[in-house]
Amino acid sequence: MAAQRQTLRDRQVASIEKILNLNHEQPKHQIDDRGFPISNQILNEDGDPIWKVLVFDNLGRDVISSVLRVQDLRNFGVTIHLSIHAARHPIPDVPVVYLVEPTAENIKAISSDLAKNLYETAYVNFMSSVPRPLLEDFAATTAENGTSGKIAQVYDQYLNFVVSEPDLFSLHLKDAYYILNSAQAAESVIESTVDKIVSGLFSVAVTMGSIPIIRCPKSGAAEIIAQRLDRKLRDHVLNSRDNNLFSSKPSGTSAATQSRPVLIIVDRNIDLVPMFSHSWTYQALVHDVLNMRLNRITVETIEDNGRTSKKSYDLNSTDFFWARNAGVPFPQVAEDIDAELTKYKDEVAEITSKTGAASLEDLQSDAGASAQHLKAAITQLPELRDRKALLDMHMNIATALLKGIKDRHLDDFYEMEENVTKQTKSQLLEVINDQERKNPTDKMRAFIIWYLSAENDPSKADMSEYEAALKNIGCDLAPLTYVKKVRELTRMTMMSSGPSQQPVAQSTPGDLFRGFSSIGGRLTDRLKDAGALGGGFENLISGVKNFLPVNKDLTITKIVESLMDPTSSSTSALAKTENYLYFDPRSTSARGTTGTPGAARLGPDGRPMAGGPTFGQRRQGFSEAVVFTVGGGNMEEYGNLQDWSRKVSQSGGVGGVKRKVVYGSTELISAEAFVNGDLKRLGDEG
């Protein structure tokens, strides 16, 4: 039986665990029944655990908090975790583990800690390769202070990316879209941003343990990044022949090439529509409505006494309900909540009937229960309580989402965008002027989607009328100004991901929300401590449209299919990616060529690059891909790619190959932040 595939999250967690174990080799990464890592922490000479302090910078904090809980850190011997920028008191008899970016500021802080004798010994882990000048400065400072003896290790860890979901990552680079598209951005800032992107992608490749084949469109930031990444990977292999970061992987054979992933780098402007979409999946709605960041959200809940309070929740892949329903259309989530509540209630009833207890809370104090049944019941208590807390959490989240859907009429916007190319001028103006829809950004998003999806440009008179209506409701027109420029520049190259012309799939009236209604009616019986939630659920559902999304592949999915599975992709998709550049860092010839006649290009050294990929190489299929958008990513594309991956894997594809896709971007950004942030700034520049 084939070994289960390790996700990007699994690999990053294993790397962090090794750091927490002071970079000692440890048994293969294992997880418990709930999906959390099992600690294998190292022991000292006396057989006791080595307790330690963890110090990180902002990126180190974000990387760790996205994949591990505080209890996981405790399990690996971390007694306290602190920011490197905060004031810290001496703990002289405990070692410290640093996880920081290789910056002059961080190195100065570490040197200061050593000079002050804050900790016993230091295990320094840089999140990417430390530049030689900085390393030399660090060495000179420690030699001058006489603190070199306190440094036990210095490692480059290649972890400067944040994993939000098992196969979703972000480089956490704010304003990347603005910087790479602004005429006013300083050259040094652009260079710094490109270097950070290249460094982050190099780290992803190291973590995945394989040198990828790189494909990207000609011109733009994607090509520059692909060239520099190819050079960085190529230089590493050449300069570290005997002990490089990929040395454990096979090379030089066709089998090795077949098992390598393809890294597809595209510019954000290849398709802007998903950046504005009103989505209908659980995960995408949580991002849009509840502004999830680093898998954490805050929602308002109603307590037993009727008062409103705020609760914060963490959503991650160890949450079985989230893992199963994140990419599911929101109405279907209700049915699963209902099913899980029924299952929970039945299990509780079975336990209490066997023990004779009135409730779970009475079990431990009930002396009348038989010893055998009582022992079995108490064994199940922790799991049942955890599951109940988790269902409570998702009930509160679903309630907050339903309120957001109703307040902002998100179901109406979604339905409109599914058929956006059929919208007439009068319908568009009606949506813009609708006083019940009070959020101007939602209206701007819907209009931009129509504008980008329209086959022909609207007349000047019509456009003036649309803009006047948008301005009248309080919309800033700067984002639209820039989108018009993007449409003009990319109209010949942009692959439209406009919605299918099929009608939105209507459900049987009331069918999809039967789960919500039943929850509203029976919630008090099932989760007595859920407060006023039950009564509000049924009221929230009224007026929310019942429909399922039409299955469609977005632009980025079509590109991925044409490069991963060319034998099954459409002719139009193949035509769009036919001239994508091809880089193979292990090859001496495939260095950014297309393989077409007259396609010889200049390499990083300025000399023409001879040769190029053969037709067979360009039509080579891949079982794994990393897709990276330069300028921002979104949950709509991630979900669409995962749906495609599941679909082709279940059908077996050609030759029964299962295909897995990792999605990443410079930053995962919400539609509202994208419109009112990067696009507004670019539009204001004129």
XYZ file of C-alpha atoms in Angstrom, residues 301-309 529-532:
13
model
C -22.557 35.399 20.416
C -25.669 35.707 22.580
C -25.301 34.419 26.131
C -27.995 32.793 28.310
C -28.818 36.142 29.898
C -29.430 37.701 26.477
C -26.263 39.797 26.513
C -23.943 39.873 23.514
C -20.318 38.864 23.929
C -26.080 25.911 27.002
C -26.223 27.461 23.537
C -28.344 30.301 24.878
C -30.556 32.287 22.557
